[in-house]
Amino acid sequence: MVMGRTLFILVLCLWIPLEVVGRKEPFYSPTTVNSTVSSRPKVVKFGALFNMDSVIGRSALPAIMAAVKDVNSSTSILPGIDLQVILHDTNCSAFLGTMEALQLMENDVVAVVGPVSSGIAHVISHVVNELHVPLLSFGATDPTLSALQYPYFVRTTQNDYFQMYAIADFVDYYRWKKVIAIYVDDDNGRNGVSVLGDAMSKKRAKISYKAAFPPEAKESDISDLLNEVNLMESRVYVLHVNPDHGLAIFSIAKRLRMMDSGYVWIATDWLPSVLDSLDSPDTDTMDLLQGVVAFRHHIPDTDLKKSFLSRLKSQRDNETVSFNSYALYAYDSVWLAARALDAYLNEGGNVSFSSDPKLRDTNGSMLQLASLRTFDGGPQFLKTILGMNFTGLSGQVEFDMDKNLVHPAYDILNIGGSGSRRIGYWSNHSGLSVIAPEVLYEKKSSKTSLKSNQELYSVIWPGEATTTPRGWVFPNNGQPLRIAVPNRVSYTDFVSKSKNPPGVQGYCIDVFEAALKLLNYPVPRQYILFGNGERNPSYNELVEQVAQNNFDAVVGDVTIVTNRTRIVDFTQPFMPSGLVVVVPVEKKSSPWSFLEPFTAQMWLVTGAFFLFVGTVVWILEHRHNPEFRGSPRKQLITVFWFSFSTMFFSHRENTVSGLGRLVLIIWLFVVLIINSSYTASLTSILTVQQLSSQIEGIDSLISSTQPIGIQDGSFARKYLIDDLNIAESRIVTLKNMEDYIDALQRGPKAGGVVAVVDELPYIEVLMSRTDCKFTTVGQEFTKSGWGFAFQRDSPLAVDLSTAILQLSESGDLQRIHDKWLNKKECATVDANSNKLALTSFWGLFLICGIACVIALIIFFARIFCQYNKFSPEPEKTDKEMQPVRSRRPSRTRSLKKLMVFVDRREADIKEILRENKKRRHSIG
């Protein structure tokens, strides 16, 4: 569409009589042969096409003329060639600019410097594309002038794409989430603001309103526009207009008191361009701009730059005595064309032009298109231009892959007093910084580390405010904040209707009012009840009303769930919540309750250890202690008696051996721990209420087929059906607490429910008010909370979240909770919570087992040592020569002998060993 419109304008311009633009020389005669000159021509012409009677034009014209003079006086660039410039004024008109461009092309120029206007650049780019003449624009900053659509358009200034991202970073630095863009409704304005919107979205912010006005808007139109935006919420304004008319907007804003404290004005590079062009801005102008933040092209402050500006100011024939950054870009544009042409000619290129067969007159047309000739070396010359790399007055002149100047950077200025002060810089390498971009480039710091340490100096805002404005206010249209409040019929302690102002009451209302008092600004508000008062309203519908702008916020017991967060913004939760299962309980006991403290595994292991330890002690004590001796029947009874009597510390047998005492001490410690744990667990089981149903948590509830109760209006219905796949026929809606009690007490067999699924805060109130006749089973199977809901991107949601955290830290939130929801604590029943498992005691059993094994090893080692001394190997006799068959009975007799030896009393063995020792001594 844009292409068609542009071609239409082009064709229309070609039909206009030549006298309209004041042409004095005739067109060239049509020709079909090439006009070729030598590789080093004596004269080379380039065009300068821009609005010369403008803020940018008045600065650029002297710079261009100075650049031509400097090039012609240079001995290294284009030696022996006279560089001539042909000036054409676009008069800030796309129509006249196109005509001027066509006239300029008749002069066989190798390049065109300009234009300043992005709108004109869009049109002229089609002309230069056709004729292969590079267009070096030092003022067209529109981001949509892309390298793909306009290959011969070369931007020699900064792309507004980067300026808009710089503004987005600045807005994000101060944590503003909404801005209002005020701009001229032309190509440059629309496209620049479009990029700003993209940049803001990446910072989770947005342009809340785009206030556009036509290029020739009247003062009354602008005043009406500013009055309109002044009624809106955002107080951060981004002003992206033309330099020639921008100050008028500030004058109107001043008159409307929009330059007072609380406002933020961010101006693009047009404002510094105006101020830099003024030799000494008058007091009235500076008063208009107090507190404004502006972005200016960053140009290193070099001696070359200072010398050039001093030379320009000394010329008396200039229309201006001060120069903005566009003058430097214009100067470098001429030098770029000259250096590129010099390189092009040195590489063997020719400056030649030829007729284009497509541009010819037909049917007696007077358009004389044949006078427009194509630059034969245009493609190669363009390639040479894009490959140039030199340091100019504006800094490094080098192009990236997208044909943008490398290292885009901006100064961030704060207007105040009689001038401005720099509060920092922005570059696409470092983001916001107080260090000049060229210094950071030299340090070669990583881009990630630089952008994680954003920094700016302090700003004096409009109204001479030193504190950062919050960036928004409540819309100044006489309407208070419309706050919806659920008109509940159950659990009214949380929120309900009241006869006293403000018409509502409850825990949620008190929390909201307490949070508002912590804000440093007033919040006009109006509470509006939502619901018919006969049943609880649908909270999903209530949240949707906020998303549809029927309400500004919802204050109440609104659960933060996923589908709601997609359409509204919630504050920090002020009440933790989650779905739980509640069932009725009753006092009941069982004749087998004494078995419940331990799991079956624990009972088996404990019994086995009683027998094991008793056996070990019997083995260790049998040779020493007469109480552990006697007939086999007596000894077996002793083992069992001793084993289980240790459970009550009532064993009557004394231990006399050291190993036996060691094992017994360790075992008694284990028994002490087990007894204490058993007693505590049994006490808990016998005193805690027991479930009257088989529901033990959400899993058993899902697997059952019995009806489930939910609260009217709760999100639990959708959650149970959609997420847990529970049949909708099982869901029973309960309107109030009385319905809860009745349904749970009747049970599923009498038309009630087996359990109720609801949020924990409601259930805590239910249990407290029914004297703990009901209880929760299992754990919370969802984790969420209650928050206040606001429209998307509402700054009030952020401020209230901070206030809620302050209430929590100060203890005020808990005090409000205790005021409304002072509840009785009820125990939560878990079917297996009081059973003691082996996992809690296996360490004790391990220690005891290791002690028993070590004691047995030591005991049997001593036995074998004594046995070797007691029964030494006899001298060999003739009997040893008997056949092998007689050895097996001998081994059996040896084993019996060993068993007899082990069974004998320790004192007897020691006496025999002493006698054997004396006998050996006497024989010896």
PDB file of C-alpha atoms in Angstrom, residues 384-497:
ATOM      1  CA  THR A 384      32.482   0.971  -1.483  1.00  0.00           C
ATOM      2  CA  ILE A 385      30.492   3.403   0.682  1.00  0.00           C
ATOM      3  CA  LEU A 386      29.231   0.628   2.948  1.00  0.00           C
ATOM      4  CA  GLY A 387      32.759  -0.684   3.336  1.00  0.00           C
ATOM      5  CA  MET A 388      34.268   2.618   4.498  1.00  0.00           C
ATOM      6  CA  ASN A 389      35.722   2.932   7.979  1.00  0.00           C
ATOM      7  CA  PHE A 390      37.164   6.222   9.234  1.00  0.00           C
ATOM      8  CA  THR A 391      36.908   8.567  12.197  1.00  0.00           C
ATOM      9  CA  GLY A 392      34.897  11.692  11.512  1.00  0.00           C
ATOM     10  CA  LEU A 393      33.628  14.576  13.564  1.00  0.00           C
ATOM     11  CA  SER A 394      30.671  12.460  14.769  1.00  0.00           C
ATOM     12  CA  GLY A 395      32.875   9.538  15.753  1.00  0.00           C
ATOM     13  CA  GLN A 396      33.567   6.277  14.001  1.00  0.00           C
ATOM     14  CA  VAL A 397      31.954   6.102  10.553  1.00  0.00           C
ATOM     15  CA  GLU A 398      31.410   2.415   9.853  1.00  0.00           C
ATOM     16  CA  PHE A 399      28.349   0.402   8.914  1.00  0.00           C
ATOM     17  CA  ASP A 400      27.097  -2.917  10.253  1.00  0.00           C
ATOM     18  CA  MET A 401      25.260  -5.635   8.364  1.00  0.00           C
ATOM     19  CA  ASP A 402      22.001  -3.680   8.573  1.00  0.00           C
ATOM     20  CA  LYS A 403      23.640  -0.519   7.172  1.00  0.00           C
ATOM     21  CA  ASN A 404      23.413   1.253  10.531  1.00  0.00           C
ATOM     22  CA  LEU A 405      26.300   3.169  12.037  1.00  0.00           C
ATOM     23  CA  VAL A 406      28.192   1.061  14.555  1.00  0.00           C
ATOM     24  CA  HIS A 407      28.246   1.860  18.254  1.00  0.00           C
ATOM     25  CA  PRO A 408      24.939   3.781  18.550  1.00  0.00           C
ATOM     26  CA  ALA A 409      24.919   5.877  21.718  1.00  0.00           C
ATOM     27  CA  TYR A 410      23.007   8.750  23.297  1.00  0.00           C
ATOM     28  CA  ASP A 411      23.601  11.383  25.960  1.00  0.00           C
ATOM     29  CA  ILE A 412      20.815  11.599  28.523  1.00  0.00           C
ATOM     30  CA  LEU A 413      20.219  15.228  29.488  1.00  0.00           C
ATOM     31  CA  ASN A 414      18.240  16.796  32.287  1.00  0.00           C
ATOM     32  CA  ILE A 415      17.055  20.306  31.442  1.00  0.00           C
ATOM     33  CA  GLY A 416      17.251  22.721  34.339  1.00  0.00           C
ATOM     34  CA  GLY A 417      18.275  26.247  35.209  1.00  0.00           C
ATOM     35  CA  SER A 418      19.715  28.013  32.203  1.00  0.00           C
ATOM     36  CA  GLY A 419      20.908  24.895  30.444  1.00  0.00           C
ATOM     37  CA  SER A 420      21.149  21.139  30.756  1.00  0.00           C
ATOM     38  CA  ARG A 421      23.315  18.635  32.564  1.00  0.00           C
ATOM     39  CA  ARG A 422      24.228  15.149  31.475  1.00  0.00           C
ATOM     40  CA  ILE A 423      22.934  12.478  33.873  1.00  0.00           C
ATOM     41  CA  GLY A 424      24.343   9.549  31.946  1.00  0.00           C
ATOM     42  CA  TYR A 425      24.736   7.750  28.663  1.00  0.00           C
ATOM     43  CA  TRP A 426      23.080   4.933  26.794  1.00  0.00           C
ATOM     44  CA  SER A 427      24.625   2.612  24.255  1.00  0.00           C
ATOM     45  CA  ASN A 428      23.511  -0.712  22.871  1.00  0.00           C
ATOM     46  CA  HIS A 429      26.693  -2.165  24.353  1.00  0.00           C
ATOM     47  CA  SER A 430      26.420  -0.969  27.945  1.00  0.00           C
ATOM     48  CA  GLY A 431      22.840   0.213  28.411  1.00  0.00           C
ATOM     49  CA  LEU A 432      22.567   3.026  30.955  1.00  0.00           C
ATOM     50  CA  SER A 433      25.856   4.205  32.393  1.00  0.00           C
ATOM     51  CA  VAL A 434      27.570   7.254  33.818  1.00  0.00           C
ATOM     52  CA  ILE A 435      30.749   6.364  31.924  1.00  0.00           C
ATOM     53  CA  ALA A 436      31.184   7.481  28.318  1.00  0.00           C
ATOM     54  CA  PRO A 437      30.530   4.650  25.816  1.00  0.00           C
ATOM     55  CA  GLU A 438      33.927   5.012  24.129  1.00  0.00           C
ATOM     56  CA  VAL A 439      35.637   4.437  27.477  1.00  0.00           C
ATOM     57  CA  LEU A 440      33.638   1.263  28.049  1.00  0.00           C
ATOM     58  CA  TYR A 441      34.463   0.047  24.546  1.00  0.00           C
ATOM     59  CA  GLU A 442      38.154   0.504  25.267  1.00  0.00           C
ATOM     60  CA  LYS A 443      37.846  -1.499  28.494  1.00  0.00           C
ATOM     61  CA  LYS A 444      36.239  -4.307  26.482  1.00  0.00           C
ATOM     62  CA  SER A 445      33.873  -5.144  29.328  1.00  0.00           C
ATOM     63  CA  SER A 446      31.316  -7.850  28.640  1.00  0.00           C
ATOM     64  CA  LYS A 447      27.918  -6.655  27.485  1.00  0.00           C
ATOM     65  CA  THR A 448      26.124  -8.815  30.065  1.00  0.00           C
ATOM     66  CA  SER A 449      28.045  -7.458  33.039  1.00  0.00           C
ATOM     67  CA  LEU A 450      27.564  -3.852  31.901  1.00  0.00           C
ATOM     68  CA  LYS A 451      23.812  -4.175  31.421  1.00  0.00           C
ATOM     69  CA  SER A 452      23.434  -5.758  34.834  1.00  0.00           C
ATOM     70  CA  ASN A 453      24.892  -2.619  36.466  1.00  0.00           C
ATOM     71  CA  GLN A 454      22.723   0.201  35.117  1.00  0.00           C
ATOM     72  CA  GLU A 455      23.416   3.594  36.666  1.00  0.00           C
ATOM     73  CA  LEU A 456      22.400   7.232  36.206  1.00  0.00           C
ATOM     74  CA  TYR A 457      22.987  10.415  38.137  1.00  0.00           C
ATOM     75  CA  SER A 458      20.091  12.022  39.999  1.00  0.00           C
ATOM     76  CA  VAL A 459      17.376  13.863  38.094  1.00  0.00           C
ATOM     77  CA  ILE A 460      15.545  17.064  38.961  1.00  0.00           C
ATOM     78  CA  TRP A 461      12.036  16.439  37.710  1.00  0.00           C
ATOM     79  CA  PRO A 462       9.347  18.964  36.730  1.00  0.00           C
ATOM     80  CA  GLY A 463       8.276  21.111  39.640  1.00  0.00           C
ATOM     81  CA  GLU A 464      11.873  20.941  40.936  1.00  0.00           C
ATOM     82  CA  ALA A 465      11.071  17.557  42.512  1.00  0.00           C
ATOM     83  CA  THR A 466      14.053  15.445  43.550  1.00  0.00           C
ATOM     84  CA  THR A 467      12.117  12.276  44.374  1.00  0.00           C
ATOM     85  CA  THR A 468      11.291  10.014  41.472  1.00  0.00           C
ATOM     86  CA  PRO A 469       7.644  10.437  40.390  1.00  0.00           C
ATOM     87  CA  ARG A 470       5.640   7.250  40.629  1.00  0.00           C
ATOM     88  CA  GLY A 471       4.618   7.807  37.012  1.00  0.00           C
ATOM     89  CA  TRP A 472       0.881   7.454  37.321  1.00  0.00           C
ATOM     90  CA  VAL A 473      -2.178   8.832  39.072  1.00  0.00           C
ATOM     91  CA  PHE A 474      -5.786   7.837  39.241  1.00  0.00           C
ATOM     92  CA  PRO A 475      -7.570   9.063  36.115  1.00  0.00           C
ATOM     93  CA  ASN A 476      -8.569  12.672  36.674  1.00  0.00           C
ATOM     94  CA  ASN A 477     -12.112  12.272  35.381  1.00  0.00           C
ATOM     95  CA  GLY A 478     -14.030  12.552  38.643  1.00  0.00           C
ATOM     96  CA  GLN A 479     -14.593   8.795  38.883  1.00  0.00           C
ATOM     97  CA  PRO A 480     -13.298   6.944  41.975  1.00  0.00           C
ATOM     98  CA  LEU A 481     -11.832   3.470  41.757  1.00  0.00           C
ATOM     99  CA  ARG A 482     -14.642   0.980  41.124  1.00  0.00           C
ATOM    100  CA  ILE A 483     -14.008  -1.859  43.557  1.00  0.00           C
ATOM    101  CA  ALA A 484     -16.181  -4.961  43.336  1.00  0.00           C
ATOM    102  CA  VAL A 485     -16.824  -6.835  46.588  1.00  0.00           C
ATOM    103  CA  PRO A 486     -18.389 -10.341  46.592  1.00  0.00           C
ATOM    104  CA  ASN A 487     -21.750 -10.287  48.365  1.00  0.00           C
ATOM    105  CA  ARG A 488     -21.258 -13.508  50.314  1.00  0.00           C
ATOM    106  CA  VAL A 489     -23.963 -15.435  52.172  1.00  0.00           C
ATOM    107  CA  SER A 490     -21.555 -17.818  53.931  1.00  0.00           C
ATOM    108  CA  TYR A 491     -18.363 -17.259  55.884  1.00  0.00           C
ATOM    109  CA  THR A 492     -19.217 -13.583  56.162  1.00  0.00           C
ATOM    110  CA  ASP A 493     -16.312 -12.946  58.505  1.00  0.00           C
ATOM    111  CA  PHE A 494     -14.134 -12.688  55.433  1.00  0.00           C
ATOM    112  CA  VAL A 495     -16.240 -10.135  53.566  1.00  0.00           C
ATOM    113  CA  SER A 496     -19.879  -9.122  53.732  1.00  0.00           C
ATOM    114  CA  LYS A 497     -22.335  -6.280  53.413  1.00  0.00           C
TER     115      LYS A 497
END
